Amino acid sequence: IYISNAGQMMYYNKLDGGIYPLCFDPVCKHGNSCSSRKINSFSPIRYCEEENRLYAFYKDSIFSMSFDGSDVQILYSIGVGDDVTPYIFECLELYEDYAYFTMQDLEADTYALYRLNLKTKKLENLTKDTILTDINEFTIGEDGMLYLWARKEDFTFEFYRADMDLRNVEKLPYMDWNSYFIGDLIYAAETEHIEGLEYLLKGVNAHNVKTGEITPVFELNQEGEGLRIMAMTDRYLYYQINDRVVIGQQKTGMGRIRDVNASQYNIYRYDRETGEHLRVYYNLYGDVEWIYLMEDSVMMDGMTFYQKGDYYDNYGCRWIADIDENGMFVNIREITDNFD
């Protein structure tokens, strides 16, 4: 389940390979009044297995719905009198009886972490009166702890761990927020800035949050623009090396000419049993930002570059690919999900 470029909740049916609006009404034409469009364009979508319900943001509210898109329930609407100023909803995670989320204060340009009790509907600003005054990202580890990335005044970030009430806060060595949390281990890409957009891509390490021990997973020690973990399974770690390549030129709305750069055009798979690195995806004209692994296929989210006369342009899109017996992403096809 994802949000299309048109701001509509869609789902991918693995049985027939089709993409459909998340709408329970069999006669709906899926226009502007369709329930699948009642969501903020950049809202995260979270699934509660126990309730078989989805949670997300719409306008000034947090809502939930049944897995087929029916039984929509507004859980909380931010209104006058709440301890917030004009805001934008951001991250969302579910834990026990609570929804944890961040909101951007548009006046102060800072992010606060809130907690909503899904039973009592009580809303709490957890970061109020703490040292964490600007939380850009957070996740909940398998150890039942909050891991938070706080922005400083110079727009760099610090990494913290805290209990679920945000009463006990501990600063940790910095790790990228694309890190993966599995049990007591945090898998993190390690880079060192050289100059400009260039970094030394050292590799990936596993950090034990209980003992503090750091164990190398693999080393690269090569230059590039970025290194990012994209997905993990019990055996494989998928990662991306960003390396800017000029593929053409683009004419802007002001008539200026600028280079079009691809940088996220390859994906690698590391086999933790054999130590093998395999490039499973390569396409200069298809930058991939995220991947979502399924049993024998993968959904990719990013943008496509295409030639338009003498110049290039791009648009956001998604692809589905099969994963063959060698692990390669094959039979890649673009998803068409515009039901306007």
Short mmCIF file of C-alpha atoms in Angstrom, two decimals:
data_model
loop_
_atom_site.label_atom_id
_atom_site.label_comp_id
_atom_site.label_asym_id
_atom_site.label_seq_id
_atom_site.Cartn_x
_atom_site.Cartn_y
_atom_site.Cartn_z
CA ILE A 1 0.00 0.00 0.00
CA TYR A 2 1.37 3.39 -0.95
CA ILE A 3 0.34 6.93 -1.96
CA SER A 4 0.40 7.66 -5.69
CA ASN A 5 1.78 10.83 -7.28
CA ALA A 6 -1.84 12.02 -7.50
CA GLY A 7 -2.22 11.73 -3.69
CA GLN A 8 -4.30 8.54 -3.71
CA MET A 9 -3.90 5.40 -1.58
CA MET A 10 -3.14 2.47 -3.86
CA TYR A 11 -2.44 -1.20 -3.32
CA TYR A 12 -0.50 -3.71 -5.36
CA ASN A 13 -2.28 -7.04 -5.85
CA LYS A 14 0.39 -9.75 -5.92
CA LEU A 15 -2.07 -12.26 -7.40
CA ASP A 16 -2.79 -10.44 -10.67
CA GLY A 17 -0.01 -7.83 -10.67
CA GLY A 18 -2.55 -4.98 -10.80
CA ILE A 19 -2.56 -1.60 -9.04
CA TYR A 20 -5.88 -0.45 -7.57
CA PRO A 21 -7.24 2.36 -5.36
CA LEU A 22 -7.73 1.37 -1.72
CA CYS A 23 -11.51 1.79 -1.89
CA PHE A 24 -14.20 -0.58 -0.63
CA ASP A 25 -17.03 0.87 -2.77
CA PRO A 26 -17.56 -1.37 -5.86
CA VAL A 27 -19.35 1.38 -7.85
CA CYS A 28 -16.95 4.22 -6.97
CA LYS A 29 -15.25 5.89 -9.95
CA HIS A 30 -12.35 6.94 -7.72
CA GLY A 31 -12.63 10.67 -8.35
CA ASN A 32 -11.95 13.47 -5.88
CA SER A 33 -14.60 12.22 -3.44
CA CYS A 34 -13.18 8.67 -3.30
CA SER A 35 -12.18 7.55 0.19
CA SER A 36 -8.76 6.52 -1.17
CA ARG A 37 -7.96 10.23 -1.63
CA LYS A 38 -8.66 11.17 2.00
CA ILE A 39 -5.00 11.27 2.97
CA ASN A 40 -2.19 13.81 3.09
CA SER A 41 0.12 13.45 0.10
CA PHE A 42 3.25 12.69 2.15
CA SER A 43 1.60 10.83 5.00
CA PRO A 44 3.24 7.64 6.26
CA ILE A 45 0.89 4.64 6.40
CA ARG A 46 1.24 2.25 9.34
CA TYR A 47 -0.39 -1.15 9.78
CA CYS A 48 -1.59 -2.59 13.09
CA GLU A 49 -1.68 -6.38 12.69
CA GLU A 50 -3.63 -6.95 15.90
CA GLU A 51 -6.51 -4.73 14.72
CA ASN A 52 -5.99 -5.28 10.97
CA ARG A 53 -6.22 -1.51 10.52
CA LEU A 54 -4.22 1.20 8.79
CA TYR A 55 -3.22 4.51 10.39
CA ALA A 56 -2.32 7.75 8.57
CA PHE A 57 -2.79 11.55 8.45
CA TYR A 58 -5.49 13.54 6.64
CA LYS A 59 -5.52 17.34 6.81
CA ASP A 60 -5.40 18.17 10.56
CA SER A 61 -6.33 14.67 11.77
CA ILE A 62 -4.97 11.24 12.57
CA PHE A 63 -7.30 8.53 11.31
CA SER A 64 -7.54 4.76 11.01
CA MET A 65 -9.40 2.51 8.60
CA SER A 66 -10.06 -1.15 7.98
CA PHE A 67 -7.61 -2.93 5.70
CA ASP A 68 -10.03 -2.67 2.75
CA GLY A 69 -10.35 1.11 3.13
CA SER A 70 -13.73 1.05 4.91
CA ASP A 71 -14.73 2.04 8.46
CA VAL A 72 -12.73 5.29 8.53
CA GLN A 73 -12.40 6.65 12.08
CA ILE A 74 -10.99 10.07 13.01
CA LEU A 75 -8.87 9.47 16.10
CA TYR A 76 -7.81 13.02 16.83
CA SER A 77 -8.05 16.43 15.16
CA ILE A 78 -5.58 19.14 16.07
CA GLY A 79 -7.61 22.26 16.83
CA VAL A 80 -7.71 25.55 18.66
CA GLY A 81 -6.57 25.14 22.24
CA ASP A 82 -4.12 22.34 21.57
CA ASP A 83 -0.52 22.91 22.53
CA VAL A 84 0.63 23.39 18.93
CA THR A 85 1.05 26.22 16.43
CA PRO A 86 0.61 25.91 12.62
CA TYR A 87 2.14 22.56 11.78
CA ILE A 88 2.86 19.81 9.29
CA PHE A 89 2.52 16.14 10.27
CA GLU A 90 5.62 14.05 9.66
CA CYS A 91 6.77 10.63 11.00
CA LEU A 92 4.28 8.13 12.44
CA GLU A 93 4.88 4.93 14.42
CA LEU A 94 2.57 2.69 16.47
CA TYR A 95 3.58 1.15 19.81
CA GLU A 96 1.22 -0.62 22.21
CA ASP A 97 -1.75 1.74 22.82
CA TYR A 98 -0.05 4.81 21.35
CA ALA A 99 0.59 6.58 18.08
CA TYR A 100 3.89 8.48 18.11
CA PHE A 101 4.37 11.21 15.51
CA THR A 102 6.25 14.41 14.80
CA MET A 103 4.83 17.77 13.78
CA GLN A 104 6.69 20.69 12.31
CA ASP A 105 6.07 24.04 13.97
CA LEU A 106 5.92 26.33 10.92
CA GLU A 107 6.58 29.46 12.97
CA ALA A 108 9.71 28.18 14.71
CA ASP A 109 10.72 25.72 11.93
CA THR A 110 11.26 22.97 14.48
CA TYR A 111 9.84 19.48 14.97
CA ALA A 112 8.32 18.14 18.19
CA LEU A 113 7.51 14.55 19.10
CA TYR A 114 3.93 13.85 20.17
CA ARG A 115 2.19 10.78 21.60
CA LEU A 116 -1.51 10.05 21.24
CA ASN A 117 -3.21 7.48 23.49
CA LEU A 118 -5.46 5.63 21.03
CA LYS A 119 -7.88 4.62 23.80
CA THR A 120 -8.23 7.82 25.83
CA LYS A 121 -7.34 10.23 22.95
CA LYS A 122 -4.97 12.10 25.26
CA LEU A 123 -2.29 14.03 23.35
CA GLU A 124 1.16 14.69 24.86
CA ASN A 125 4.08 16.78 23.63
CA LEU A 126 6.94 14.53 24.71
CA THR A 127 9.75 16.89 23.72
CA LYS A 128 8.40 19.84 25.70
CA ASP A 129 10.81 20.79 28.51
CA THR A 130 13.49 18.37 27.27
CA ILE A 131 16.86 18.91 25.58
CA LEU A 132 15.39 17.51 22.35
CA THR A 133 13.76 20.56 20.80
CA ASP A 134 13.92 19.64 17.11
CA ILE A 135 13.23 15.98 16.24
CA ASN A 136 13.43 15.41 12.49
CA GLU A 137 13.23 11.64 12.45
CA PHE A 138 12.63 8.82 14.90
CA THR A 139 12.04 5.11 14.98
CA ILE A 140 11.14 2.52 17.62
CA GLY A 141 13.64 -0.27 18.10
CA GLU A 142 12.84 -3.90 18.79
CA ASP A 143 14.14 -3.24 22.32
CA GLY A 144 11.14 -0.95 22.99
CA MET A 145 13.21 2.22 22.94
CA LEU A 146 12.93 5.43 20.94
CA TYR A 147 15.80 6.31 18.59
CA LEU A 148 15.76 9.95 17.57
CA TRP A 149 17.61 12.28 15.22
CA ALA A 150 17.69 15.84 16.57
CA ARG A 151 18.63 18.83 14.43
CA LYS A 152 21.03 21.40 15.89
CA GLU A 153 21.16 25.12 15.15
CA ASP A 154 23.89 24.60 12.53
CA PHE A 155 21.59 22.07 10.74
CA THR A 156 23.75 19.09 11.63
CA PHE A 157 22.19 16.19 13.54
CA GLU A 158 22.70 14.26 16.75
CA PHE A 159 21.49 10.74 17.53
CA TYR A 160 19.73 9.82 20.79
CA ARG A 161 18.07 6.88 22.52
CA ALA A 162 15.25 7.35 25.04
CA ASP A 163 12.55 5.44 26.87
CA MET A 164 9.03 5.61 25.44
CA ASP A 165 8.11 8.47 27.82
CA LEU A 166 11.19 10.48 26.79
CA ARG A 167 12.20 10.79 30.44
CA ASN A 168 15.63 9.15 30.19
CA VAL A 169 17.59 10.39 27.16
CA GLU A 170 21.04 9.13 26.13
CA LYS A 171 23.21 10.56 23.36
CA LEU A 172 24.72 7.91 21.07
CA PRO A 173 27.44 8.05 18.39
CA TYR A 174 25.84 9.47 15.26
CA MET A 175 24.28 7.06 12.76
CA ASP A 176 22.45 7.79 9.53
CA TRP A 177 18.64 7.64 9.76
CA ASN A 178 18.57 5.05 6.97
CA SER A 179 20.03 2.60 9.49
CA TYR A 180 18.27 -0.72 10.09
CA PHE A 181 17.28 -1.96 13.54
CA ILE A 182 17.23 -5.73 14.10
CA GLY A 183 17.05 -6.90 17.70
CA ASP A 184 19.90 -5.30 19.66
CA LEU A 185 21.80 -4.39 16.47
CA ILE A 186 21.75 -1.21 14.42
CA TYR A 187 23.13 -1.66 10.91
CA ALA A 188 24.53 1.68 9.74
CA ALA A 189 26.43 2.96 6.70
CA GLU A 190 29.74 4.60 7.63
CA THR A 191 30.99 7.54 5.53
CA GLU A 192 33.54 10.33 5.94
CA HIS A 193 33.18 13.68 4.21
CA ILE A 194 36.06 14.60 1.87
CA GLU A 195 34.96 17.81 0.14
CA GLY A 196 31.97 19.15 -1.77
CA LEU A 197 29.65 16.23 -2.51
CA GLU A 198 32.38 13.61 -2.21
CA TYR A 199 32.60 11.14 0.66
CA LEU A 200 34.77 8.19 1.58
CA LEU A 201 32.30 5.30 1.67
CA LYS A 202 33.81 3.14 4.38
CA GLY A 203 31.21 0.36 4.54
CA VAL A 204 28.53 -0.94 6.90
CA ASN A 205 28.88 -1.71 10.62
CA ALA A 206 26.61 -3.40 13.15
CA HIS A 207 26.28 -1.49 16.44
CA ASN A 208 25.14 -3.43 19.52
CA VAL A 209 22.95 -1.02 21.50
CA LYS A 210 23.38 -3.00 24.75
CA THR A 211 27.13 -3.60 24.79
CA GLY A 212 28.32 -0.72 22.59
CA GLU A 213 30.33 -3.18 20.49
CA ILE A 214 30.81 -2.27 16.80
CA THR A 215 31.28 -5.13 14.33
CA PRO A 216 32.14 -4.54 10.63
CA VAL A 217 29.64 -6.12 8.24
CA PHE A 218 31.62 -5.25 5.12
CA GLU A 219 34.20 -2.65 4.00
CA LEU A 220 34.18 -0.62 0.77
CA ASN A 221 36.67 2.24 1.25
CA GLN A 222 35.85 3.94 -2.04
CA GLU A 223 34.87 7.48 -2.97
CA GLY A 224 31.29 8.39 -3.89
CA GLU A 225 28.45 10.75 -3.17
CA GLY A 226 26.65 8.58 -0.64
CA LEU A 227 26.10 5.11 0.80
CA ARG A 228 22.68 4.01 1.98
CA ILE A 229 21.16 0.80 3.33
CA MET A 230 17.88 0.16 1.47
CA ALA A 231 16.56 -3.13 2.86
CA MET A 232 17.58 -6.21 4.83
CA THR A 233 16.56 -9.85 5.10
CA ASP A 234 17.93 -12.61 7.32
CA ARG A 235 20.70 -13.25 4.78
CA TYR A 236 20.98 -10.24 2.46
CA LEU A 237 21.68 -6.54 2.87
CA TYR A 238 20.66 -4.27 -0.02
CA TYR A 239 22.54 -1.00 -0.35
CA GLN A 240 22.99 1.86 -2.79
CA ILE A 241 26.09 3.80 -3.80
CA ASN A 242 25.25 7.30 -4.99
CA ASP A 243 27.56 8.52 -7.74
CA ARG A 244 26.51 11.60 -9.72
CA VAL A 245 26.51 11.16 -13.53
CA VAL A 246 25.44 13.81 -16.05
CA ILE A 247 23.02 12.23 -18.53
CA GLY A 248 21.86 15.37 -20.35
CA GLN A 249 20.56 18.89 -19.92
CA GLN A 250 17.25 20.33 -18.75
CA LYS A 251 15.58 23.67 -19.56
CA THR A 252 14.00 25.21 -16.47
CA GLY A 253 10.83 27.28 -16.34
CA MET A 254 13.01 30.42 -16.35
CA GLY A 255 14.63 29.30 -19.59
CA ARG A 256 17.92 28.40 -17.96
CA ILE A 257 19.88 25.32 -19.00
CA ARG A 258 21.23 23.01 -16.32
CA ASP A 259 22.74 19.54 -16.15
CA VAL A 260 20.52 16.55 -15.36
CA ASN A 261 22.27 14.26 -12.89
CA ALA A 262 21.50 10.65 -12.09
CA SER A 263 22.93 9.50 -8.77
CA GLN A 264 20.73 6.66 -7.44
CA TYR A 265 20.84 4.40 -10.48
CA ASN A 266 22.32 1.24 -8.96
CA ILE A 267 21.49 -1.14 -6.11
CA TYR A 268 23.77 -3.83 -4.66
CA ARG A 269 23.07 -6.94 -2.60
CA TYR A 270 25.54 -8.15 0.01
CA ASP A 271 25.37 -11.84 0.97
CA ARG A 272 26.25 -12.09 4.67
CA GLU A 273 26.91 -15.84 4.34
CA THR A 274 29.31 -15.76 1.38
CA GLY A 275 30.57 -12.15 1.48
CA GLU A 276 29.56 -11.65 -2.17
CA HIS A 277 28.56 -8.20 -3.50
CA LEU A 278 26.18 -8.32 -6.48
CA ARG A 279 24.82 -5.36 -8.42
CA VAL A 280 21.15 -6.30 -8.84
CA TYR A 281 19.89 -3.08 -10.47
CA TYR A 282 21.43 -0.58 -12.88
CA ASN A 283 19.56 2.06 -14.90
CA LEU A 284 21.00 5.54 -15.52
CA TYR A 285 17.52 6.83 -16.40
CA GLY A 286 15.73 5.39 -13.36
CA ASP A 287 16.84 6.79 -10.00
CA VAL A 288 15.57 4.66 -7.09
CA GLU A 289 14.95 6.25 -3.69
CA TRP A 290 13.33 3.32 -1.82
CA ILE A 291 12.74 -0.40 -2.33
CA TYR A 292 10.12 -2.67 -0.74
CA LEU A 293 10.95 -6.37 -0.83
CA MET A 294 8.30 -9.04 -1.35
CA GLU A 295 8.69 -12.83 -1.58
CA ASP A 296 9.95 -13.01 -5.16
CA SER A 297 9.57 -9.43 -6.35
CA VAL A 298 10.38 -5.86 -5.35
CA MET A 299 8.66 -2.48 -5.62
CA MET A 300 10.94 0.49 -6.32
CA ASP A 301 10.10 4.16 -5.77
CA GLY A 302 11.97 6.99 -7.48
CA MET A 303 12.03 9.02 -10.67
CA THR A 304 12.44 8.44 -14.40
CA PHE A 305 14.46 10.69 -16.70
CA TYR A 306 13.23 10.99 -20.29
CA GLN A 307 14.25 12.98 -23.35
CA LYS A 308 11.92 15.78 -24.39
CA GLY A 309 13.22 17.27 -27.64
CA ASP A 310 16.79 18.39 -27.09
CA TYR A 311 16.49 18.29 -23.31
CA TYR A 312 15.66 15.92 -20.47
CA ASP A 313 12.88 16.04 -17.91
CA ASN A 314 11.80 13.71 -15.10
CA TYR A 315 8.76 12.52 -13.19
CA GLY A 316 8.18 10.52 -10.03
CA CYS A 317 7.24 6.90 -10.63
CA ARG A 318 7.29 3.37 -9.26
CA TRP A 319 8.36 0.07 -10.71
CA ILE A 320 7.72 -3.60 -9.98
CA ALA A 321 10.51 -6.08 -10.73
CA ASP A 322 10.85 -9.83 -10.37
CA ILE A 323 13.81 -11.26 -8.44
CA ASP A 324 15.33 -14.14 -10.40
CA GLU A 325 17.15 -17.18 -9.06
CA ASN A 326 20.45 -15.26 -9.08
CA GLY A 327 19.01 -12.34 -7.12
CA MET A 328 18.86 -9.92 -10.06
CA PHE A 329 15.99 -7.44 -10.48
CA VAL A 330 14.49 -8.46 -13.85
CA ASN A 331 11.34 -7.87 -15.88
CA ILE A 332 11.12 -4.29 -14.58
CA ARG A 333 7.82 -2.56 -15.44
CA GLU A 334 6.55 0.86 -14.54
CA ILE A 335 3.38 1.08 -12.44
CA THR A 336 0.49 3.01 -13.91
CA ASP A 337 -1.71 4.27 -11.06
CA ASN A 338 -3.41 7.45 -12.32
CA PHE A 339 -7.17 7.00 -12.00
CA ASP A 340 -8.06 10.66 -12.64
#
